[in-house]
Amino acid sequence: MECESVYRSDRGTEVAFRIKAECITQEELEEALSFFAKSSRRFYLEAGNEIKRKI
């Protein structure tokens, strides 16, 4: 499974997401979704800290 999307705000902020996973069973899909959520949270915390340092 691959999914890719780019979102842009009216003020020019851009966010791109790319997900690639091999999910054959429901259990593997649930594990992948949990990993996506954990990774997203970590990314947003890191991005927030990076933006904060540049302000």
JSON list of C-alpha atoms in Angstrom, two decimals:
[
{"chain": "A", "resi": 1, "resn": "MET", "atom": "CA", "xyz": [0.00, 0.00, 0.00]},
{"chain": "A", "resi": 2, "resn": "GLU", "atom": "CA", "xyz": [1.28, 3.45, -0.88]},
{"chain": "A", "resi": 3, "resn": "CYS", "atom": "CA", "xyz": [-0.40, 6.77, -0.25]},
{"chain": "A", "resi": 4, "resn": "GLU", "atom": "CA", "xyz": [0.96, 10.27, -0.87]},
{"chain": "A", "resi": 5, "resn": "SER", "atom": "CA", "xyz": [-0.68, 13.66, -0.38]},
{"chain": "A", "resi": 6, "resn": "VAL", "atom": "CA", "xyz": [0.41, 17.29, -0.24]},
{"chain": "A", "resi": 7, "resn": "TYR", "atom": "CA", "xyz": [-1.62, 19.92, 1.59]},
{"chain": "A", "resi": 8, "resn": "ARG", "atom": "CA", "xyz": [-1.15, 23.69, 1.27]},
{"chain": "A", "resi": 9, "resn": "SER", "atom": "CA", "xyz": [-2.58, 26.48, 3.38]},
{"chain": "A", "resi": 10, "resn": "ASP", "atom": "CA", "xyz": [-3.74, 29.84, 2.06]},
{"chain": "A", "resi": 11, "resn": "ARG", "atom": "CA", "xyz": [-0.60, 31.38, 3.60]},
{"chain": "A", "resi": 12, "resn": "GLY", "atom": "CA", "xyz": [1.81, 29.08, 1.76]},
{"chain": "A", "resi": 13, "resn": "THR", "atom": "CA", "xyz": [2.49, 26.47, 4.41]},
{"chain": "A", "resi": 14, "resn": "GLU", "atom": "CA", "xyz": [2.95, 23.07, 2.81]},
{"chain": "A", "resi": 15, "resn": "VAL", "atom": "CA", "xyz": [2.77, 19.61, 4.34]},
{"chain": "A", "resi": 16, "resn": "ALA", "atom": "CA", "xyz": [3.56, 16.42, 2.42]},
{"chain": "A", "resi": 17, "resn": "PHE", "atom": "CA", "xyz": [2.76, 12.93, 3.62]},
{"chain": "A", "resi": 18, "resn": "ARG", "atom": "CA", "xyz": [4.04, 9.68, 2.09]},
{"chain": "A", "resi": 19, "resn": "ILE", "atom": "CA", "xyz": [3.16, 6.30, 3.53]},
{"chain": "A", "resi": 20, "resn": "LYS", "atom": "CA", "xyz": [4.35, 2.94, 2.28]},
{"chain": "A", "resi": 21, "resn": "ALA", "atom": "CA", "xyz": [3.48, -0.32, 4.02]},
{"chain": "A", "resi": 22, "resn": "GLU", "atom": "CA", "xyz": [2.97, -3.99, 3.36]},
{"chain": "A", "resi": 23, "resn": "CYS", "atom": "CA", "xyz": [-0.21, -5.08, 5.11]},
{"chain": "A", "resi": 24, "resn": "ILE", "atom": "CA", "xyz": [-1.64, -8.49, 4.35]},
{"chain": "A", "resi": 25, "resn": "THR", "atom": "CA", "xyz": [-3.65, -9.21, 7.47]},
{"chain": "A", "resi": 26, "resn": "GLN", "atom": "CA", "xyz": [-5.94, -7.08, 9.63]},
{"chain": "A", "resi": 27, "resn": "GLU", "atom": "CA", "xyz": [-3.39, -7.37, 12.46]},
{"chain": "A", "resi": 28, "resn": "GLU", "atom": "CA", "xyz": [-0.60, -6.02, 10.22]},
{"chain": "A", "resi": 29, "resn": "LEU", "atom": "CA", "xyz": [-2.85, -3.15, 9.15]},
{"chain": "A", "resi": 30, "resn": "GLU", "atom": "CA", "xyz": [-3.61, -2.26, 12.77]},
{"chain": "A", "resi": 31, "resn": "GLU", "atom": "CA", "xyz": [0.09, -2.37, 13.66]},
{"chain": "A", "resi": 32, "resn": "ALA", "atom": "CA", "xyz": [0.91, -0.14, 10.66]},
{"chain": "A", "resi": 33, "resn": "LEU", "atom": "CA", "xyz": [-1.78, 2.39, 11.63]},
{"chain": "A", "resi": 34, "resn": "SER", "atom": "CA", "xyz": [-0.47, 2.50, 15.19]},
{"chain": "A", "resi": 35, "resn": "PHE", "atom": "CA", "xyz": [3.06, 3.09, 13.89]},
{"chain": "A", "resi": 36, "resn": "PHE", "atom": "CA", "xyz": [1.81, 5.89, 11.58]},
{"chain": "A", "resi": 37, "resn": "ALA", "atom": "CA", "xyz": [0.15, 7.63, 14.53]},
{"chain": "A", "resi": 38, "resn": "LYS", "atom": "CA", "xyz": [3.23, 7.34, 16.77]},
{"chain": "A", "resi": 39, "resn": "SER", "atom": "CA", "xyz": [5.52, 8.52, 13.98]},
{"chain": "A", "resi": 40, "resn": "SER", "atom": "CA", "xyz": [3.26, 11.47, 13.15]},
{"chain": "A", "resi": 41, "resn": "ARG", "atom": "CA", "xyz": [3.25, 12.59, 16.77]},
{"chain": "A", "resi": 42, "resn": "ARG", "atom": "CA", "xyz": [7.04, 12.39, 16.96]},
{"chain": "A", "resi": 43, "resn": "PHE", "atom": "CA", "xyz": [7.38, 14.31, 13.68]},
{"chain": "A", "resi": 44, "resn": "TYR", "atom": "CA", "xyz": [5.08, 17.14, 14.83]},
{"chain": "A", "resi": 45, "resn": "LEU", "atom": "CA", "xyz": [6.96, 17.48, 18.11]},
{"chain": "A", "resi": 46, "resn": "GLU", "atom": "CA", "xyz": [10.29, 17.66, 16.24]},
{"chain": "A", "resi": 47, "resn": "ALA", "atom": "CA", "xyz": [8.88, 20.12, 13.68]},
{"chain": "A", "resi": 48, "resn": "GLY", "atom": "CA", "xyz": [7.44, 22.29, 16.43]},
{"chain": "A", "resi": 49, "resn": "ASN", "atom": "CA", "xyz": [10.79, 22.42, 18.24]},
{"chain": "A", "resi": 50, "resn": "GLU", "atom": "CA", "xyz": [12.60, 23.28, 14.97]},
{"chain": "A", "resi": 51, "resn": "ILE", "atom": "CA", "xyz": [10.14, 26.08, 14.18]},
{"chain": "A", "resi": 52, "resn": "LYS", "atom": "CA", "xyz": [10.37, 27.38, 17.76]},
{"chain": "A", "resi": 53, "resn": "ARG", "atom": "CA", "xyz": [14.19, 27.61, 17.49]},
{"chain": "A", "resi": 54, "resn": "LYS", "atom": "CA", "xyz": [13.89, 29.70, 14.32]},
{"chain": "A", "resi": 55, "resn": "ILE", "atom": "CA", "xyz": [11.39, 32.22, 15.73]}
]
